[in-house]
Amino acid sequence: MSRLTVTYFSRCLMRNTTFEMLMPDSRQAGKPLRTLFLLHGFSCTAGCFVPEHLAEQYQFAAVCPNGENSFWLDGLSTGHQFCTLLGEELPAYLRRTFGICNNAADTSILGMSMGGFGALHTGLRYPQQFGQIGAMSSALIVHEVAQMQPGTGNEVANYDYYRECFGEPSALLTSDNNPEVLADKLLAAGTALPEMYLCCGTEDGLLDRSREFHQFLDSRRIPHEYHESPGDHDMRFWGEYTEKIVRWMFDR
Amino acid sequence: MSRLTVTYFSRCLMRNTTFEMLMPDSRQAGKPLRTLFLLHGFSCTAGCFVPEHLAEQYQFAAVCPNGENSFWLDGLSTGHQFCTLLGEELPAYLRRTFGICNNAADTSILGMSMGGFGALHTGLRYPQQFGQIGAMSSALIVHEVAQMQPGTGNEVANYDYYRECFGEPSALLTSDNNPEVLADKLLAAGTALPEMYLCCGTEDGLLDRSREFHQFLDSRRIPHEYHESPGDHDMRFWGEYTEKIVRWMFDR
Amino acid sequence: MSRLTVTYFSRCLMRNTTFEMLMPDSRQAGKPLRTLFLLHGFSCTAGCFVPEHLAEQYQFAAVCPNGENSFWLDGLSTGHQFCTLLGEELPAYLRRTFGICNNAADTSILGMSMGGFGALHTGLRYPQQFGQIGAMSSALIVHEVAQMQPGTGNEVANYDYYRECFGEPSALLTSDNNPEVLADKLLAAGTALPEMYLCCGTEDGLLDRSREFHQFLDSRRIPHEYHESPGDHDMRFWGEYTEKIVRWMFDR
Amino acid sequence: MSRLTVTYFSRCLMRNTTFEMLMPDSRQAGKPLRTLFLLHGFSCTAGCFVPEHLAEQYQFAAVCPNGENSFWLDGLSTGHQFCTLLGEELPAYLRRTFGICNNAADTSILGMSMGGFGALHTGLRYPQQFGQIGAMSSALIVHEVAQMQPGTGNEVANYDYYRECFGEPSALLTSDNNPEVLADKLLAAGTALPEMYLCCGTEDGLLDRSREFHQFLDSRRIPHEYHESPGDHDMRFWGEYTEKIVRWMFDR
């Protein structure tokens, strides 16, 4: 397995950004290589949380971008375009540089917590780019953010932070930053949705958020995998499900 | 010269941050080592723009933090505290880890463009930490930002970006984000200001901003070096003055 | 936990070398910090194989040098002085730069396979620097190498490789590259030996080498921990014993 | 310009190796990209000594491998195969991973001092891979090494070092480690030699080595560029000629 650290100038961020990458050494020239995007959580940083032996076994590249604390969305300010980075800029860069990431059939996306939200949101925003979504312990917090008033916030961050990331809270539920809106648009247009695998630990404070999104998908008869099992909002649970989801994605 | 890449968890950013560092190999255990902070410009990234031979000659450590496009200020949102990072968090980290950066007499700060603004602002905000300021081609744009109205911006970025970085534009000129306010507060309190060296190229679009700040300092009878010479907003000019300012800082 | 990548010019190697480092963020200025050297195996590379939570719990720095395939010895050629690097140059660098690694009481060394050999050899060569040795699945192959004739070698490498690393095979058993010679010298001089913890998996092809060294230590009545348990020459076994040995080193 | 750091498992070295890379951001998918290998000197380390603006202007990738102090040769010991790494393993890796480095017409090689020797030797050993050679201040020392006796050496390194890198000194002048032998073999086989550009500073202690190789090439009527001008064995001279040679390579 090769390990790459790549720094390029991002127009979406208006500055350099760095991503980490895992690439099978034994890649064959003519043969396409599948790619898995890995999205980290809030207060975390790019890192390959897929074990090397899985990337070896299924022969895929792992791409780990830095999302800072952006919720992987296009924020209000110039240079905070993390969703466009994930769905357009970075795939184009990878296509140009490595010849990978050519279409939805060969590109998947997986994240935990803020990254679980990002995987669902980005996959539903760019279904022509991402064929499969894995979302663990997802911070599906748009309904909470939509209630926020100027001067408020929560124990994690202040109102200005949430407004910068999600846009005006009062307009959030009907905006493209709400994954439900994106799913409904795809259904209305008759566009195929990415395959989805959601999971959450039963001790996780975000469990109800996953249940609600599961119910939303059921209400639209959108097929998806949904799993709960004992576990908390931690690496033990994510290690267990990273392996399960990677096998679900590539074992076919 | 040793080169170090250091990643630590920043409470100011609520996530990991990485800085680059140059450290003389021949440092002696008991002997203190001077430190120079280097602040990059807009759309740039941490990098040591001081030539190694100067750090070798004057035996100082160079510390190059990543300021993203923050204007090195504490922004409105949680986790955008770049000024506190520069003035408190990072010096404390360096003191704890390397035994350097102990006081204003052994710590200097130098930047260009956005980093020139940052050097002036941070040095005047933390005169007990920074004894000398070098500010090249500084983006002293608070008077322009103060005029911005919602929905506007300029060719570089939108209103939301400037508001996030500088706070409410209408309150900017009297806020601590305005270096003039900081200088006046130090004068009123009778606190010694850091030594300052300002320069700008005569072909630089930001020349008037440096002239105005030079005049402001003169109007308060604050001693400082001020230099103009032929040059543009580019590395050629900054290379020339980086050497001049480093010699001004350490050659005594 | 901070992560550092440090590149310095090594006189022992006559070129730059890079080591990785883990350092507790919450280190207190006046309080000393213990240090654990981690030595990788043949065909491997510097990497912190101690889990962060252990370094956090016991508040130690982990230092991971690159030993290439040197068996952590001073080879015949100029610039192949890996043992001197470990025992003198790098501790002096760490003392100068971070104020750590001051004596045997605050410095330990742990490795696996080639790194297990290196930990034993370096610790016995520099008992004034390393107070504790952890040696897992150690490649204690000096008796095999001592038999090699020009033109031979084994399935891993050729005769020239072994001669370069270990010196003339015919002189090896009585040279300072043989850990047994070092132990006997310390006993003869009445110098205290480092504390030692040896382990090997019962399925490991190198098991007999550990048993023989265990018997050698017993024959000299040198106190040491020795453990065998089911396991192979792999990360599963090393993960289990890294935790056990770290607790044995620091849990007192 | 993107900057990449790539670590892969090298069979030639029997361990991981890391190279640095510069890659134009604006590379077009279908269009081939030319590649320039950059070989560092003795006691140095991988680093891109070509200015970014030149790589931008001529749109080439720069690949900077780590040659340690190997003289870029296949040494006697297992795992010291730096020439095979340069001429076979690394081009194959780059072809597989980036789709570059496909033939002699799109691959050039440039180095200084030990790297100048390496560029000449590797280019003449693999003319099907390297179409152009740039050799600055080359350490063409095979005639000196060929005279060395066991127990001797010079002020740089001992006999064992030279024997490990160059093979038995007594056999060196007729071996494939001698660039003259390689050139004569290509002439005998009627194979086209790479284009060559040699230069050396008139104050450089290695000047006579370049003059002798220049005369050797003339004696075989092998066309090549040869330039002397005022300068020493230092970065000032190499900066000047790096630009000249890059323009000679790509400006057509």
mmCIF file of N, CA, C and O in Angstrom, chain C residues 63-141:
data_model
loop_
_atom_site.group_PDB
_atom_site.id
_atom_site.type_symbol
_atom_site.label_atom_id
_atom_site.label_comp_id
_atom_site.label_asym_id
_atom_site.label_seq_id
_atom_site.Cartn_x
_atom_site.Cartn_y
_atom_site.Cartn_z
ATOM 1 N N VAL C 63 9.327 8.247 20.738
ATOM 2 C CA VAL C 63 10.263 8.677 19.689
ATOM 3 C C VAL C 63 10.510 7.493 18.759
ATOM 4 O O VAL C 63 10.904 6.420 19.214
ATOM 5 N N CYS C 64 10.236 7.689 17.469
ATOM 6 C CA CYS C 64 10.281 6.585 16.505
ATOM 7 C C CYS C 64 11.281 6.908 15.401
ATOM 8 O O CYS C 64 10.932 7.533 14.395
ATOM 9 N N PRO C 65 12.537 6.487 15.563
ATOM 10 C CA PRO C 65 13.548 6.761 14.539
ATOM 11 C C PRO C 65 13.429 5.796 13.358
ATOM 12 O O PRO C 65 12.759 4.772 13.445
ATOM 13 N N ASN C 66 14.078 6.149 12.276
ATOM 14 C CA ASN C 66 14.165 5.265 11.115
ATOM 15 C C ASN C 66 15.488 4.508 11.147
ATOM 16 O O ASN C 66 16.550 5.127 11.105
ATOM 17 N N GLY C 67 15.410 3.188 11.193
ATOM 18 C CA GLY C 67 16.632 2.381 11.253
ATOM 19 C C GLY C 67 16.939 1.685 9.947
ATOM 20 O O GLY C 67 17.868 0.887 9.872
ATOM 21 N N GLU C 68 16.144 2.019 8.916
ATOM 22 C CA GLU C 68 16.328 1.351 7.625
ATOM 23 C C GLU C 68 16.467 -0.164 7.900
ATOM 24 O O GLU C 68 15.757 -0.674 8.746
ATOM 25 N N ASN C 69 17.280 -0.887 7.195
ATOM 26 C CA ASN C 69 17.442 -2.311 7.510
ATOM 27 C C ASN C 69 18.793 -2.574 8.178
ATOM 28 O O ASN C 69 19.460 -3.567 7.911
ATOM 29 N N SER C 70 19.159 -1.693 9.096
ATOM 30 C CA SER C 70 20.525 -1.677 9.638
ATOM 31 C C SER C 70 20.767 -2.616 10.809
ATOM 32 O O SER C 70 21.881 -2.705 11.310
ATOM 33 N N PHE C 71 19.724 -3.310 11.280
ATOM 34 C CA PHE C 71 19.806 -4.044 12.549
ATOM 35 C C PHE C 71 20.230 -3.125 13.697
ATOM 36 O O PHE C 71 20.686 -3.576 14.718
ATOM 37 N N TRP C 72 20.047 -1.823 13.500
ATOM 38 C CA TRP C 72 20.311 -0.821 14.540
ATOM 39 C C TRP C 72 21.748 -0.927 15.058
ATOM 40 O O TRP C 72 22.010 -0.685 16.240
ATOM 41 N N LEU C 73 22.674 -1.271 14.167
ATOM 42 C CA LEU C 73 24.084 -1.418 14.534
ATOM 43 C C LEU C 73 24.927 -0.373 13.818
ATOM 44 O O LEU C 73 24.496 0.229 12.837
ATOM 45 N N ASP C 74 26.124 -0.170 14.294
ATOM 46 C CA ASP C 74 27.127 0.579 13.537
ATOM 47 C C ASP C 74 27.727 -0.376 12.516
ATOM 48 O O ASP C 74 28.429 -1.332 12.881
ATOM 49 N N GLY C 75 27.448 -0.137 11.233
ATOM 50 C CA GLY C 75 27.957 -1.011 10.173
ATOM 51 C C GLY C 75 29.397 -0.673 9.814
ATOM 52 O O GLY C 75 30.016 0.214 10.404
ATOM 53 N N LEU C 76 29.897 -1.365 8.820
ATOM 54 C CA LEU C 76 31.295 -1.159 8.426
ATOM 55 C C LEU C 76 31.508 0.168 7.713
ATOM 56 O O LEU C 76 32.545 0.812 7.856
ATOM 57 N N SER C 77 30.546 0.566 6.902
ATOM 58 C CA SER C 77 30.728 1.740 6.053
ATOM 59 C C SER C 77 30.561 3.034 6.837
ATOM 60 O O SER C 77 29.746 3.118 7.766
ATOM 61 N N THR C 78 31.298 4.041 6.426
ATOM 62 C CA THR C 78 31.069 5.400 6.902
ATOM 63 C C THR C 78 29.589 5.756 6.713
ATOM 64 O O THR C 78 29.002 5.467 5.673
ATOM 65 N N GLY C 79 28.987 6.353 7.720
ATOM 66 C CA GLY C 79 27.610 6.814 7.583
ATOM 67 C C GLY C 79 26.559 5.764 7.889
ATOM 68 O O GLY C 79 25.378 5.993 7.628
ATOM 69 N N HIS C 80 26.972 4.629 8.439
ATOM 70 C CA HIS C 80 25.990 3.601 8.827
ATOM 71 C C HIS C 80 26.030 3.389 10.339
ATOM 72 O O HIS C 80 26.027 2.270 10.805
ATOM 73 N N GLN C 81 26.033 4.472 11.095
ATOM 74 C CA GLN C 81 26.242 4.366 12.544
ATOM 75 C C GLN C 81 24.906 4.436 13.278
ATOM 76 O O GLN C 81 24.644 5.377 14.034
ATOM 77 N N PHE C 82 24.077 3.455 13.090
ATOM 78 C CA PHE C 82 22.735 3.513 13.680
ATOM 79 C C PHE C 82 22.751 3.309 15.193
ATOM 80 O O PHE C 82 21.900 3.847 15.898
ATOM 81 N N CYS C 83 23.704 2.540 15.697
ATOM 82 C CA CYS C 83 23.750 2.334 17.156
ATOM 83 C C CYS C 83 24.194 3.614 17.860
ATOM 84 O O CYS C 83 23.595 4.005 18.869
ATOM 85 N N THR C 84 25.188 4.274 17.325
ATOM 86 C CA THR C 84 25.633 5.544 17.916
ATOM 87 C C THR C 84 24.531 6.594 17.803
ATOM 88 O O THR C 84 24.334 7.411 18.709
ATOM 89 N N LEU C 85 23.813 6.567 16.705
ATOM 90 C CA LEU C 85 22.679 7.471 16.556
ATOM 91 C C LEU C 85 21.683 7.272 17.696
ATOM 92 O O LEU C 85 21.262 8.234 18.346
ATOM 93 N N LEU C 86 21.311 6.017 17.946
ATOM 94 C CA LEU C 86 20.304 5.728 18.983
ATOM 95 C C LEU C 86 20.794 6.059 20.386
ATOM 96 O O LEU C 86 20.042 6.567 21.213
ATOM 97 N N GLY C 87 22.054 5.742 20.643
ATOM 98 C CA GLY C 87 22.532 5.824 22.017
ATOM 99 C C GLY C 87 23.151 7.161 22.382
ATOM 100 O O GLY C 87 23.207 7.523 23.561
ATOM 101 N N GLU C 88 23.597 7.924 21.389
ATOM 102 C CA GLU C 88 24.267 9.188 21.696
ATOM 103 C C GLU C 88 23.647 10.377 20.968
ATOM 104 O O GLU C 88 23.203 11.340 21.576
ATOM 105 N N GLU C 89 23.642 10.311 19.636
ATOM 106 C CA GLU C 89 23.253 11.486 18.854
ATOM 107 C C GLU C 89 21.801 11.897 19.086
ATOM 108 O O GLU C 89 21.512 13.077 19.333
ATOM 109 N N LEU C 90 20.887 10.942 19.007
ATOM 110 C CA LEU C 90 19.467 11.274 19.126
ATOM 111 C C LEU C 90 19.101 11.684 20.557
ATOM 112 O O LEU C 90 18.391 12.695 20.737
ATOM 113 N N PRO C 91 19.565 10.977 21.591
ATOM 114 C CA PRO C 91 19.287 11.484 22.950
ATOM 115 C C PRO C 91 19.819 12.903 23.163
ATOM 116 O O PRO C 91 19.133 13.730 23.770
ATOM 117 N N ALA C 92 21.005 13.190 22.642
ATOM 118 C CA ALA C 92 21.548 14.552 22.805
ATOM 119 C C ALA C 92 20.659 15.557 22.081
ATOM 120 O O ALA C 92 20.390 16.655 22.587
ATOM 121 N N TYR C 93 20.182 15.185 20.887
ATOM 122 C CA TYR C 93 19.287 16.075 20.143
ATOM 123 C C TYR C 93 18.001 16.327 20.931
ATOM 124 O O TYR C 93 17.505 17.463 21.016
ATOM 125 N N LEU C 94 17.435 15.272 21.488
ATOM 126 C CA LEU C 94 16.159 15.390 22.213
ATOM 127 C C LEU C 94 16.334 16.200 23.499
ATOM 128 O O LEU C 94 15.455 16.980 23.881
ATOM 129 N N ARG C 95 17.465 16.033 24.147
ATOM 130 C CA ARG C 95 17.772 16.797 25.348
ATOM 131 C C ARG C 95 17.837 18.279 25.039
ATOM 132 O O ARG C 95 17.234 19.109 25.699
ATOM 133 N N ARG C 96 18.557 18.600 23.956
ATOM 134 C CA ARG C 96 18.772 19.973 23.527
ATOM 135 C C ARG C 96 17.475 20.637 23.080
ATOM 136 O O ARG C 96 17.215 21.803 23.360
ATOM 137 N N THR C 97 16.671 19.890 22.352
ATOM 138 C CA THR C 97 15.503 20.472 21.695
ATOM 139 C C THR C 97 14.265 20.458 22.579
ATOM 140 O O THR C 97 13.500 21.416 22.610
ATOM 141 N N PHE C 98 14.055 19.351 23.311
ATOM 142 C CA PHE C 98 12.818 19.200 24.074
ATOM 143 C C PHE C 98 13.041 19.095 25.573
ATOM 144 O O PHE C 98 12.076 19.001 26.335
ATOM 145 N N GLY C 99 14.310 19.045 26.001
ATOM 146 C CA GLY C 99 14.574 18.895 27.425
ATOM 147 C C GLY C 99 14.189 17.528 27.970
ATOM 148 O O GLY C 99 13.944 17.387 29.166
ATOM 149 N N ILE C 100 14.104 16.526 27.112
ATOM 150 C CA ILE C 100 13.769 15.170 27.569
ATOM 151 C C ILE C 100 14.977 14.263 27.384
ATOM 152 O O ILE C 100 15.987 14.663 26.832
ATOM 153 N N CYS C 101 14.866 13.028 27.878
ATOM 154 C CA CYS C 101 15.864 12.005 27.589
ATOM 155 C C CYS C 101 17.176 12.298 28.337
ATOM 156 O O CYS C 101 18.264 12.194 27.776
ATOM 157 N N ASN C 102 17.020 12.647 29.601
ATOM 158 C CA ASN C 102 18.173 13.124 30.353
ATOM 159 C C ASN C 102 19.013 12.027 30.993
ATOM 160 O O ASN C 102 20.179 12.225 31.268
ATOM 161 N N ASN C 103 18.400 10.870 31.241
ATOM 162 C CA ASN C 103 19.149 9.805 31.902
ATOM 163 C C ASN C 103 18.410 8.484 31.770
ATOM 164 O O ASN C 103 17.307 8.421 31.213
ATOM 165 N N ALA C 104 19.032 7.427 32.321
ATOM 166 C CA ALA C 104 18.456 6.094 32.198
ATOM 167 C C ALA C 104 17.118 5.979 32.926
ATOM 168 O O ALA C 104 16.242 5.208 32.526
ATOM 169 N N ALA C 105 16.932 6.772 33.983
ATOM 170 C CA ALA C 105 15.696 6.646 34.755
ATOM 171 C C ALA C 105 14.482 7.141 33.976
ATOM 172 O O ALA C 105 13.356 6.739 34.243
ATOM 173 N N ASP C 106 14.686 8.011 33.005
ATOM 174 C CA ASP C 106 13.538 8.557 32.280
ATOM 175 C C ASP C 106 13.488 8.112 30.822
ATOM 176 O O ASP C 106 12.700 8.647 30.048
ATOM 177 N N THR C 107 14.301 7.139 30.425
ATOM 178 C CA THR C 107 14.325 6.727 29.023
ATOM 179 C C THR C 107 14.245 5.206 28.902
ATOM 180 O O THR C 107 15.026 4.494 29.542
ATOM 181 N N SER C 108 13.313 4.726 28.089
ATOM 182 C CA SER C 108 13.136 3.291 27.866
ATOM 183 C C SER C 108 13.194 3.014 26.369
ATOM 184 O O SER C 108 13.098 3.931 25.554
ATOM 185 N N ILE C 109 13.341 1.747 26.007
ATOM 186 C CA ILE C 109 13.480 1.392 24.595
ATOM 187 C C ILE C 109 12.754 0.079 24.338
ATOM 188 O O ILE C 109 12.842 -0.852 25.137
ATOM 189 N N LEU C 110 11.999 0.049 23.246
ATOM 190 C CA LEU C 110 11.139 -1.106 22.939
ATOM 191 C C LEU C 110 11.150 -1.348 21.441
ATOM 192 O O LEU C 110 11.057 -0.413 20.653
ATOM 193 N N GLY C 111 11.253 -2.604 21.044
ATOM 194 C CA GLY C 111 11.188 -2.914 19.621
ATOM 195 C C GLY C 111 10.719 -4.323 19.372
ATOM 196 O O GLY C 111 10.605 -5.129 20.303
ATOM 197 N N MET C 112 10.450 -4.625 18.102
ATOM 198 C CA MET C 112 10.022 -5.971 17.734
ATOM 199 C C MET C 112 10.885 -6.470 16.581
ATOM 200 O O MET C 112 11.310 -5.687 15.727
ATOM 201 N N SER C 113 11.154 -7.779 16.606
ATOM 202 C CA SER C 113 11.918 -8.426 15.537
ATOM 203 C C SER C 113 13.323 -7.789 15.425
ATOM 204 O O SER C 113 14.023 -7.746 16.433
ATOM 205 N N MET C 114 13.719 -7.259 14.286
ATOM 206 C CA MET C 114 14.995 -6.548 14.209
ATOM 207 C C MET C 114 15.069 -5.458 15.276
ATOM 208 O O MET C 114 16.140 -5.194 15.850
ATOM 209 N N GLY C 115 13.916 -4.828 15.578
ATOM 210 C CA GLY C 115 13.863 -3.787 16.613
ATOM 211 C C GLY C 115 13.962 -4.350 18.023
ATOM 212 O O GLY C 115 14.387 -3.644 18.947
ATOM 213 N N GLY C 116 13.579 -5.623 18.212
ATOM 214 C CA GLY C 116 13.765 -6.272 19.508
ATOM 215 C C GLY C 116 15.248 -6.508 19.757
ATOM 216 O O GLY C 116 15.773 -6.244 20.845
ATOM 217 N N PHE C 117 15.928 -6.983 18.699
ATOM 218 C CA PHE C 117 17.387 -7.101 18.777
ATOM 219 C C PHE C 117 18.007 -5.734 19.073
ATOM 220 O O PHE C 117 18.857 -5.590 19.951
ATOM 221 N N GLY C 118 17.561 -4.720 18.338
ATOM 222 C CA GLY C 118 18.109 -3.371 18.513
ATOM 223 C C GLY C 118 17.880 -2.831 19.916
ATOM 224 O O GLY C 118 18.760 -2.184 20.491
ATOM 225 N N ALA C 119 16.712 -3.096 20.492
ATOM 226 C CA ALA C 119 16.425 -2.604 21.841
ATOM 227 C C ALA C 119 17.372 -3.249 22.847
ATOM 228 O O ALA C 119 17.951 -2.563 23.699
ATOM 229 N N LEU C 120 17.561 -4.578 22.725
ATOM 230 C CA LEU C 120 18.473 -5.277 23.648
ATOM 231 C C LEU C 120 19.906 -4.790 23.451
ATOM 232 O O LEU C 120 20.609 -4.473 24.415
ATOM 233 N N HIS C 121 20.327 -4.746 22.183
ATOM 234 C CA HIS C 121 21.712 -4.375 21.919
ATOM 235 C C HIS C 121 22.004 -2.939 22.352
ATOM 236 O O HIS C 121 22.991 -2.653 23.030
ATOM 237 N N THR C 122 21.122 -2.013 21.976
ATOM 238 C CA THR C 122 21.360 -0.600 22.291
ATOM 239 C C THR C 122 21.285 -0.357 23.791
ATOM 240 O O THR C 122 22.084 0.397 24.352
ATOM 241 N N GLY C 123 20.300 -0.986 24.435
ATOM 242 C CA GLY C 123 20.153 -0.810 25.882
ATOM 243 C C GLY C 123 21.375 -1.323 26.638
ATOM 244 O O GLY C 123 21.827 -0.686 27.609
ATOM 245 N N LEU C 124 21.921 -2.472 26.199
ATOM 246 C CA LEU C 124 23.099 -3.030 26.883
ATOM 247 C C LEU C 124 24.373 -2.265 26.522
ATOM 248 O O LEU C 124 25.339 -2.251 27.276
ATOM 249 N N ARG C 125 24.357 -1.621 25.363
ATOM 250 C CA ARG C 125 25.512 -0.818 24.964
ATOM 251 C C ARG C 125 25.525 0.532 25.675
ATOM 252 O O ARG C 125 26.577 1.105 25.927
ATOM 253 N N TYR C 126 24.321 1.068 25.988
ATOM 254 C CA TYR C 126 24.194 2.389 26.615
ATOM 255 C C TYR C 126 23.325 2.312 27.877
ATOM 256 O O TYR C 126 22.265 2.934 27.941
ATOM 257 N N PRO C 127 23.780 1.579 28.900
ATOM 258 C CA PRO C 127 22.948 1.444 30.112
ATOM 259 C C PRO C 127 22.799 2.746 30.880
ATOM 260 O O PRO C 127 21.865 2.889 31.675
ATOM 261 N N GLN C 128 23.686 3.699 30.640
ATOM 262 C CA GLN C 128 23.561 4.997 31.310
ATOM 263 C C GLN C 128 22.465 5.846 30.656
ATOM 264 O O GLN C 128 22.046 6.862 31.187
ATOM 265 N N GLN C 129 21.974 5.430 29.459
ATOM 266 C CA GLN C 129 20.944 6.174 28.744
ATOM 267 C C GLN C 129 19.583 5.492 28.817
ATOM 268 O O GLN C 129 18.550 6.154 28.810
ATOM 269 N N PHE C 130 19.565 4.150 28.833
ATOM 270 C CA PHE C 130 18.294 3.417 28.778
ATOM 271 C C PHE C 130 18.126 2.569 30.032
ATOM 272 O O PHE C 130 18.920 1.671 30.304
ATOM 273 N N GLY C 131 17.072 2.862 30.787
ATOM 274 C CA GLY C 131 16.863 2.154 32.041
ATOM 275 C C GLY C 131 16.054 0.882 31.890
ATOM 276 O O GLY C 131 16.119 -0.009 32.741
ATOM 277 N N GLN C 132 15.284 0.799 30.793
ATOM 278 C CA GLN C 132 14.389 -0.342 30.610
ATOM 279 C C GLN C 132 14.368 -0.752 29.150
ATOM 280 O O GLN C 132 14.318 0.100 28.260
ATOM 281 N N ILE C 133 14.359 -2.061 28.950
ATOM 282 C CA ILE C 133 14.337 -2.611 27.594
ATOM 283 C C ILE C 133 13.112 -3.517 27.432
ATOM 284 O O ILE C 133 12.860 -4.374 28.277
ATOM 285 N N GLY C 134 12.383 -3.314 26.340
ATOM 286 C CA GLY C 134 11.340 -4.267 25.951
ATOM 287 C C GLY C 134 11.708 -4.869 24.618
ATOM 288 O O GLY C 134 11.964 -4.138 23.654
ATOM 289 N N ALA C 135 11.761 -6.202 24.549
ATOM 290 C CA ALA C 135 12.223 -6.866 23.326
ATOM 291 C C ALA C 135 11.223 -7.949 22.937
ATOM 292 O O ALA C 135 11.091 -8.956 23.626
ATOM 293 N N MET C 136 10.515 -7.695 21.825
ATOM 294 C CA MET C 136 9.475 -8.631 21.394
ATOM 295 C C MET C 136 9.957 -9.401 20.163
ATOM 296 O O MET C 136 10.447 -8.810 19.199
ATOM 297 N N SER C 137 9.826 -10.725 20.211
ATOM 298 C CA SER C 137 10.082 -11.567 19.024
ATOM 299 C C SER C 137 11.427 -11.206 18.389
ATOM 300 O O SER C 137 11.556 -11.083 17.173
ATOM 301 N N SER C 138 12.437 -11.104 19.244
ATOM 302 C CA SER C 138 13.699 -10.486 18.832
ATOM 303 C C SER C 138 14.486 -11.338 17.831
ATOM 304 O O SER C 138 14.612 -12.550 17.988
ATOM 305 N N ALA C 139 15.019 -10.650 16.831
ATOM 306 C CA ALA C 139 15.855 -11.319 15.823
ATOM 307 C C ALA C 139 17.288 -11.432 16.355
ATOM 308 O O ALA C 139 18.206 -10.772 15.874
ATOM 309 N N LEU C 140 17.463 -12.309 17.348
ATOM 310 C CA LEU C 140 18.773 -12.494 17.995
ATOM 311 C C LEU C 140 19.570 -13.491 17.166
ATOM 312 O O LEU C 140 19.776 -14.646 17.561
ATOM 313 N N ILE C 141 20.060 -13.026 16.019
ATOM 314 C CA ILE C 141 20.582 -13.946 15.002
ATOM 315 C C ILE C 141 22.100 -13.950 14.917
ATOM 316 O O ILE C 141 22.667 -14.441 13.943
#
